[in-house]
Backbone as ProteinMPNN parsed JSONL, in Angstrom:
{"seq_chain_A": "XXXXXXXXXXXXXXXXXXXXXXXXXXXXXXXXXXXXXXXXXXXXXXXXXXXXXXXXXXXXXXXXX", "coords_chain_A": {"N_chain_A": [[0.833, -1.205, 0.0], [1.937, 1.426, 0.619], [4.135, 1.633, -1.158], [2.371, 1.711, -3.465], [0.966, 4.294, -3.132], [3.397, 5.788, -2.843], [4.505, 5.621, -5.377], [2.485, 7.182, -6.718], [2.394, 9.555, -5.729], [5.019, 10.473, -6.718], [3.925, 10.535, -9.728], [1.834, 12.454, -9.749], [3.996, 14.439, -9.135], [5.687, 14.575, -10.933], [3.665, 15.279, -13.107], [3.038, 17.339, -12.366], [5.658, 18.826, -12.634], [6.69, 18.843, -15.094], [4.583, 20.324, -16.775], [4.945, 22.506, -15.807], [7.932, 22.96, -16.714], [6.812, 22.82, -19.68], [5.129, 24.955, -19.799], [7.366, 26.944, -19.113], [8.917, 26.602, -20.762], [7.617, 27.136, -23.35], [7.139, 30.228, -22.53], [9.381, 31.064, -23.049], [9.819, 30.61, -25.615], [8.176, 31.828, -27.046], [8.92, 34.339, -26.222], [12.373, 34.733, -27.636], [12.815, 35.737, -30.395], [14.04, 34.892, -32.276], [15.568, 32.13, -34.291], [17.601, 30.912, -33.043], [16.973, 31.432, -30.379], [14.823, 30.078, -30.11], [15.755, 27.505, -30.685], [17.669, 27.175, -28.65], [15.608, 27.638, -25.903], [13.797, 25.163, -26.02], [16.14, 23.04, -26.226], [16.585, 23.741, -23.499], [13.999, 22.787, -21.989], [14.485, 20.244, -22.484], [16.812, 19.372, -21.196], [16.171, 20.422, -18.522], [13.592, 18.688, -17.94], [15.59, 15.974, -18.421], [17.41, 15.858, -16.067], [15.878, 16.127, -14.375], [14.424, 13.911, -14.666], [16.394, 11.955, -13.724], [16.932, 12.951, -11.275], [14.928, 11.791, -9.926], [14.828, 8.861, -10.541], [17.725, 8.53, -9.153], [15.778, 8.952, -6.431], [14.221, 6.939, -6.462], [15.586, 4.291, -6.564], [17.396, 4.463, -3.941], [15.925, 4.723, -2.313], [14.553, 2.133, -1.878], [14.792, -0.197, -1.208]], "CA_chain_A": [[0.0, 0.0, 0.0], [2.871, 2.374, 1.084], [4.321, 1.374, -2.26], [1.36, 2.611, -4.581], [1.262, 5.495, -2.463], [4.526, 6.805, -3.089], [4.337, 5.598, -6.839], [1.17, 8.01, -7.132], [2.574, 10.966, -5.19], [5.452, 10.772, -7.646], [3.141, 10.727, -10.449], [1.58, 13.686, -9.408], [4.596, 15.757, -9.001], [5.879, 14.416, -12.289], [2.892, 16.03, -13.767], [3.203, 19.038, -12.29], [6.88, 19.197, -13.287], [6.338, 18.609, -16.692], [3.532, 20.959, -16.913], [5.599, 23.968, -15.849], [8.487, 22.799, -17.737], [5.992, 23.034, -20.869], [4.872, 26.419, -20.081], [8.556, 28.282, -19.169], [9.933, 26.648, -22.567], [6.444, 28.037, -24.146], [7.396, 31.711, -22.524], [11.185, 31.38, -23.629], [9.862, 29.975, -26.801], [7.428, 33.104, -27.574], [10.29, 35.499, -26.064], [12.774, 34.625, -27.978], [11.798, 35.552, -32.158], [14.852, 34.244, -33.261], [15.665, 30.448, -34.174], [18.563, 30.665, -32.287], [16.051, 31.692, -29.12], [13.606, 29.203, -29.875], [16.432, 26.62, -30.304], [17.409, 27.21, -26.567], [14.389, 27.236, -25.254], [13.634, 24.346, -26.415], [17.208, 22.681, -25.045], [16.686, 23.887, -21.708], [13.436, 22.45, -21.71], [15.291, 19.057, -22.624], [17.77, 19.447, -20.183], [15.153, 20.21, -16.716], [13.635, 17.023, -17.917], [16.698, 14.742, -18.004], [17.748, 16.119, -14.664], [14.321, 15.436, -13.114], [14.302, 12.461, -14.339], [17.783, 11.679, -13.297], [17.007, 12.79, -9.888], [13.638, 10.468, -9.513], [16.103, 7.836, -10.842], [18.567, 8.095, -7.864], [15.197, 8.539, -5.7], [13.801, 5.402, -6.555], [17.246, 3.314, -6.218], [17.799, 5.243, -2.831], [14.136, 4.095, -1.359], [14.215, 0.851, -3.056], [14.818, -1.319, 0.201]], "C_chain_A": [[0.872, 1.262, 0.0], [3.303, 2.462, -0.863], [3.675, 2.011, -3.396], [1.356, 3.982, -4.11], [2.327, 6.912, -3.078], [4.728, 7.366, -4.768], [3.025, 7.134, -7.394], [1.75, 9.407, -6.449], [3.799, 11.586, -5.985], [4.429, 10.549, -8.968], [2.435, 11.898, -10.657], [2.835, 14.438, -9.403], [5.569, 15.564, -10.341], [5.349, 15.685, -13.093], [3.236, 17.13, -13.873], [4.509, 20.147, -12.77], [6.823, 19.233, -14.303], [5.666, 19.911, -17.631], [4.12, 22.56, -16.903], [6.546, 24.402, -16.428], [8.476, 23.808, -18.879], [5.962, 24.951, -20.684], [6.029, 27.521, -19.918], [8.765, 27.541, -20.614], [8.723, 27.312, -23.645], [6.866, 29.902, -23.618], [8.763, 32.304, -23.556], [11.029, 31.53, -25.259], [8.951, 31.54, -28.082], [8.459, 34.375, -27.255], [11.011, 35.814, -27.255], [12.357, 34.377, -29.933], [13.118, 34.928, -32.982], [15.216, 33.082, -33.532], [16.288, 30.042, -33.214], [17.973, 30.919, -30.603], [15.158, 30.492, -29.122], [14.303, 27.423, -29.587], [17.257, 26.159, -28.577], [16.535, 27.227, -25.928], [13.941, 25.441, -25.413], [14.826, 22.926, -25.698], [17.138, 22.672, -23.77], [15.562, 23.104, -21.462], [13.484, 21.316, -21.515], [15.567, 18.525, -21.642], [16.86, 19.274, -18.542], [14.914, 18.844, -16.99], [14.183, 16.237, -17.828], [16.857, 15.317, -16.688], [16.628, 15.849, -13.944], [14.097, 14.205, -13.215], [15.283, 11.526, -14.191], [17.828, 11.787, -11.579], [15.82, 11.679, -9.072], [14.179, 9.163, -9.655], [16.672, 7.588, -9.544], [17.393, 8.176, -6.777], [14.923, 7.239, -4.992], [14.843, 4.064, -6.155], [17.749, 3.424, -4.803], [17.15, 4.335, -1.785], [14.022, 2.136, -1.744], [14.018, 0.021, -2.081], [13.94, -1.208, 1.443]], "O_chain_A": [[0.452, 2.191, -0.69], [2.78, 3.262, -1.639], [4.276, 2.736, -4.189], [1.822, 4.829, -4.872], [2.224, 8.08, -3.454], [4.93, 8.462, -5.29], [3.037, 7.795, -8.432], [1.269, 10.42, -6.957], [3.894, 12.809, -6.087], [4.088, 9.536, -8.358], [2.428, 12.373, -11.792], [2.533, 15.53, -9.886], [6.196, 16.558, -10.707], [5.965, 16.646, -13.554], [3.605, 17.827, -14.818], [4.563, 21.34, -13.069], [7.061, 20.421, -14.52], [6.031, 20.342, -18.724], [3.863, 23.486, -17.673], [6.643, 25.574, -16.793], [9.164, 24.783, -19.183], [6.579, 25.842, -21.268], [5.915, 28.668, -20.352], [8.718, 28.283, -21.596], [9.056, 27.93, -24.657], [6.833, 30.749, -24.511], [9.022, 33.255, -24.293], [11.721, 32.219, -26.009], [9.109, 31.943, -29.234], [8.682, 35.258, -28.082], [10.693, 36.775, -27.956], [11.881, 33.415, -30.535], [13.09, 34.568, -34.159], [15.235, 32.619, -32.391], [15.935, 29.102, -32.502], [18.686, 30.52, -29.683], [14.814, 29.989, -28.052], [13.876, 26.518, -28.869], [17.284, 25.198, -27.809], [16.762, 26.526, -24.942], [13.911, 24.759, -24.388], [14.45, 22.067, -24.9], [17.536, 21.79, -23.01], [15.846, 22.392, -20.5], [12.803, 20.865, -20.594], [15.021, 17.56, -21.107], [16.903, 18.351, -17.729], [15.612, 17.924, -16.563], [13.677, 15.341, -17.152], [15.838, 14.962, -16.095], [16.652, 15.294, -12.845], [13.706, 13.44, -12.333], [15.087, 10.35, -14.496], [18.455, 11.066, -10.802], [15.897, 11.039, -8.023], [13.922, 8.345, -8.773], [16.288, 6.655, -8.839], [17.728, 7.438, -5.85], [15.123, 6.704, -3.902], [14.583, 3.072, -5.475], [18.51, 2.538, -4.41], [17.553, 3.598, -0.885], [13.12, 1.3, -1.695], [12.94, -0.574, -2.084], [14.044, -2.035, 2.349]]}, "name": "protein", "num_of_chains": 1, "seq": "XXXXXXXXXXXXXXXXXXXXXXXXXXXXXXXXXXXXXXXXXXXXXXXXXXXXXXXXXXXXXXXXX"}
């Protein structure tokens, strides 16, 4: 039970990460009129994601036992 629990409370903050992600690389992405703006935006938005899901990674491996 603990188990689903945790699974679902990451799930939720997944989301929510994701979600805000989406909308700064959507500000950066409307900011920025040049390719070379939209192409970074776009990167960074990349980038948060691997690192979040790099750190839920070592979560999960951490908690595991």
């Amino acid at each position: 039970m603990k188990n689903n629990l945790s699974e679902r409370s990451i799930n939720i903050i997944m989301s929510i990460f994701s979600g805000i992600s989406f909308l700064v690389c959507l500000y950066f992405f409307t900011l920025f009129e040049t390719w070379l703006g939209k192409v970074l935006s776009v990167l960074s938005f990349l980038i948060l994601c691997w690192i979040f899901m790099k750190a839920l990674d070592k979560f999960f491996h951490e908690n595991k036992d």
